[in-house]
Amino acid sequence: DVQLVESGGGSVQAGGSLRLSCAAAGFAFSIYCMGWFRQAAGKEREGVACISTGGGDTMYADAVKGRFTIPHDKASNTVYMQMDNLQPEDTAMYQCMAERFSGLNVFMECGGSWRGPGTQVTVS
């Protein structure tokens, strides 16, 4: 079974940076979507950024374009999210997800079958 182990997160002042990581174990196929979703208090979950582990194609939510990147280490099946110039509106619970590849747009809309426990990011 696939397991996702997250690390990173925490509290930071506006304009600061944080880096999240998500290590996947148990992948049985060669290409997956991996990415990050977030849910702020009182709001719906939204896709933030995702990557295809095969070709490295990426997709970002408009709200984070130019500020967040999603590097991927194929060898360790680890995806990161580098978050720069964080703003208070980025405050949310961030959750790593993975799914067998079916298109990045579908993944960003629907999420993944495999999910990490989540990590809190607070920007003040």
mmCIF file of C-alpha atoms in Angstrom:
data_model
loop_
_atom_site.group_PDB
_atom_site.id
_atom_site.type_symbol
_atom_site.label_atom_id
_atom_site.label_comp_id
_atom_site.label_asym_id
_atom_site.label_seq_id
_atom_site.Cartn_x
_atom_site.Cartn_y
_atom_site.Cartn_z
ATOM 1 C CA ASP A 1 0.000 0.000 0.000
ATOM 2 C CA VAL A 2 1.158 3.562 -0.658
ATOM 3 C CA GLN A 3 2.164 5.626 2.331
ATOM 4 C CA LEU A 4 2.916 9.353 2.336
ATOM 5 C CA VAL A 5 5.050 10.867 5.084
ATOM 6 C CA GLU A 6 5.033 14.637 5.356
ATOM 7 C CA SER A 7 7.387 17.002 7.103
ATOM 8 C CA GLY A 8 7.859 20.742 7.275
ATOM 9 C CA GLY A 9 5.256 23.349 7.963
ATOM 10 C CA GLY A 10 5.092 25.635 10.963
ATOM 11 C CA SER A 11 4.673 29.336 11.601
ATOM 12 C CA VAL A 12 6.300 32.171 9.706
ATOM 13 C CA GLN A 13 5.877 35.899 9.249
ATOM 14 C CA ALA A 14 4.495 37.341 6.045
ATOM 15 C CA GLY A 15 7.146 37.429 3.357
ATOM 16 C CA GLY A 16 8.932 34.420 4.795
ATOM 17 C CA SER A 17 9.523 30.953 3.370
ATOM 18 C CA LEU A 18 8.794 27.369 4.294
ATOM 19 C CA ARG A 19 9.545 24.039 2.669
ATOM 20 C CA LEU A 20 7.276 21.018 2.879
ATOM 21 C CA SER A 21 8.322 17.503 1.959
ATOM 22 C CA CYS A 22 6.348 14.372 1.194
ATOM 23 C CA ALA A 23 8.070 11.007 0.900
ATOM 24 C CA ALA A 24 6.136 8.230 -0.799
ATOM 25 C CA ALA A 25 6.610 4.532 -0.213
ATOM 26 C CA GLY A 26 4.919 1.594 -1.879
ATOM 27 C CA PHE A 27 4.499 2.914 -5.407
ATOM 28 C CA ALA A 28 3.765 -0.001 -7.713
ATOM 29 C CA PHE A 29 3.554 1.882 -11.002
ATOM 30 C CA SER A 30 5.911 4.202 -12.777
ATOM 31 C CA ILE A 31 3.924 7.389 -13.128
ATOM 32 C CA TYR A 32 1.896 9.152 -10.516
ATOM 33 C CA CYS A 33 0.551 12.580 -9.794
ATOM 34 C CA MET A 34 1.862 13.906 -6.513
ATOM 35 C CA GLY A 35 0.968 17.224 -5.065
ATOM 36 C CA TRP A 36 -0.216 19.465 -2.299
ATOM 37 C CA PHE A 37 -3.665 20.535 -1.318
ATOM 38 C CA ARG A 38 -4.709 22.963 1.366
ATOM 39 C CA GLN A 39 -7.758 23.772 3.376
ATOM 40 C CA ALA A 40 -8.138 26.944 5.376
ATOM 41 C CA ALA A 41 -10.620 27.274 8.196
ATOM 42 C CA GLY A 42 -14.108 27.696 6.810
ATOM 43 C CA LYS A 43 -13.029 27.192 3.209
ATOM 44 C CA GLU A 44 -13.087 24.347 0.740
ATOM 45 C CA ARG A 45 -10.028 22.303 -0.036
ATOM 46 C CA GLU A 46 -8.042 23.518 -3.033
ATOM 47 C CA GLY A 47 -5.271 22.086 -5.124
ATOM 48 C CA VAL A 48 -2.076 24.101 -4.708
ATOM 49 C CA ALA A 49 0.570 22.416 -6.841
ATOM 50 C CA CYS A 50 1.205 19.038 -8.391
ATOM 51 C CA ILE A 51 3.719 17.211 -10.521
ATOM 52 C CA SER A 52 3.814 14.180 -12.756
ATOM 53 C CA THR A 53 6.498 11.833 -11.481
ATOM 54 C CA GLY A 54 7.078 10.613 -15.006
ATOM 55 C CA GLY A 55 7.718 13.644 -17.171
ATOM 56 C CA GLY A 56 7.984 16.293 -14.485
ATOM 57 C CA ASP A 57 5.114 18.396 -15.773
ATOM 58 C CA THR A 58 3.733 20.711 -13.109
ATOM 59 C CA MET A 59 0.579 22.655 -12.408
ATOM 60 C CA TYR A 60 0.004 25.465 -9.933
ATOM 61 C CA ALA A 61 -3.000 27.254 -8.556
ATOM 62 C CA ASP A 62 -3.140 30.848 -9.745
ATOM 63 C CA ALA A 63 -2.857 32.084 -6.158
ATOM 64 C CA VAL A 64 0.622 30.618 -5.728
ATOM 65 C CA LYS A 65 2.161 30.978 -9.188
ATOM 66 C CA GLY A 66 5.517 32.697 -8.952
ATOM 67 C CA ARG A 67 5.779 32.047 -5.212
ATOM 68 C CA PHE A 68 5.599 28.255 -4.818
ATOM 69 C CA THR A 69 7.527 25.538 -6.625
ATOM 70 C CA ILE A 70 7.229 21.757 -6.446
ATOM 71 C CA PRO A 71 10.593 20.046 -6.888
ATOM 72 C CA HIS A 72 10.635 16.271 -7.119
ATOM 73 C CA ASP A 73 13.348 13.746 -6.306
ATOM 74 C CA LYS A 74 12.623 10.672 -8.420
ATOM 75 C CA ALA A 75 15.165 8.489 -6.682
ATOM 76 C CA SER A 76 13.511 8.843 -3.308
ATOM 77 C CA ASN A 77 9.935 9.394 -4.522
ATOM 78 C CA THR A 78 9.872 12.613 -2.549
ATOM 79 C CA VAL A 79 8.046 15.735 -3.579
ATOM 80 C CA TYR A 80 8.712 19.079 -1.972
ATOM 81 C CA MET A 81 6.933 22.378 -1.964
ATOM 82 C CA GLN A 82 9.075 25.441 -1.632
ATOM 83 C CA MET A 83 6.861 28.287 -0.478
ATOM 84 C CA ASP A 84 8.313 31.786 -0.760
ATOM 85 C CA ASN A 85 6.808 35.189 -0.014
ATOM 86 C CA LEU A 86 4.171 33.579 2.166
ATOM 87 C CA GLN A 87 1.112 35.653 2.945
ATOM 88 C CA PRO A 88 -1.542 35.355 5.664
ATOM 89 C CA GLU A 89 -3.982 33.975 3.096
ATOM 90 C CA ASP A 90 -1.662 30.979 2.681
ATOM 91 C CA THR A 91 -2.492 29.902 6.225
ATOM 92 C CA ALA A 92 -4.047 26.449 5.989
ATOM 93 C CA MET A 93 -3.633 22.759 6.642
ATOM 94 C CA TYR A 94 -1.511 21.417 3.807
ATOM 95 C CA GLN A 95 -1.880 17.807 2.747
ATOM 96 C CA CYS A 96 0.184 15.718 0.360
ATOM 97 C CA MET A 97 -1.705 13.457 -2.010
ATOM 98 C CA ALA A 98 -0.823 10.955 -4.712
ATOM 99 C CA GLU A 99 -2.712 9.146 -7.429
ATOM 100 C CA ARG A 100 -1.930 7.014 -10.442
ATOM 101 C CA PHE A 101 -1.460 9.419 -13.298
ATOM 102 C CA SER A 102 -4.704 10.471 -14.961
ATOM 103 C CA GLY A 103 -3.880 14.050 -15.837
ATOM 104 C CA LEU A 104 -2.716 16.906 -13.667
ATOM 105 C CA ASN A 105 -5.924 18.888 -14.108
ATOM 106 C CA VAL A 106 -8.016 15.964 -12.913
ATOM 107 C CA PHE A 107 -5.695 15.458 -9.960
ATOM 108 C CA MET A 108 -5.859 19.135 -8.960
ATOM 109 C CA GLU A 109 -9.633 19.013 -9.114
ATOM 110 C CA CYS A 110 -10.272 15.676 -7.456
ATOM 111 C CA GLY A 111 -7.298 14.999 -5.236
ATOM 112 C CA GLY A 112 -5.641 11.638 -4.770
ATOM 113 C CA SER A 113 -6.475 8.253 -3.299
ATOM 114 C CA TRP A 114 -3.419 8.308 -1.083
ATOM 115 C CA ARG A 115 -3.086 11.123 1.433
ATOM 116 C CA GLY A 116 -0.700 12.186 4.135
ATOM 117 C CA PRO A 117 -1.898 13.274 7.564
ATOM 118 C CA GLY A 118 -1.416 16.979 6.804
ATOM 119 C CA THR A 119 0.779 19.706 8.220
ATOM 120 C CA GLN A 120 -0.234 23.161 9.411
ATOM 121 C CA VAL A 121 1.189 26.318 7.860
ATOM 122 C CA THR A 122 0.474 29.575 9.671
ATOM 123 C CA VAL A 123 1.502 32.959 8.283
ATOM 124 C CA SER A 124 1.103 36.057 10.424
#
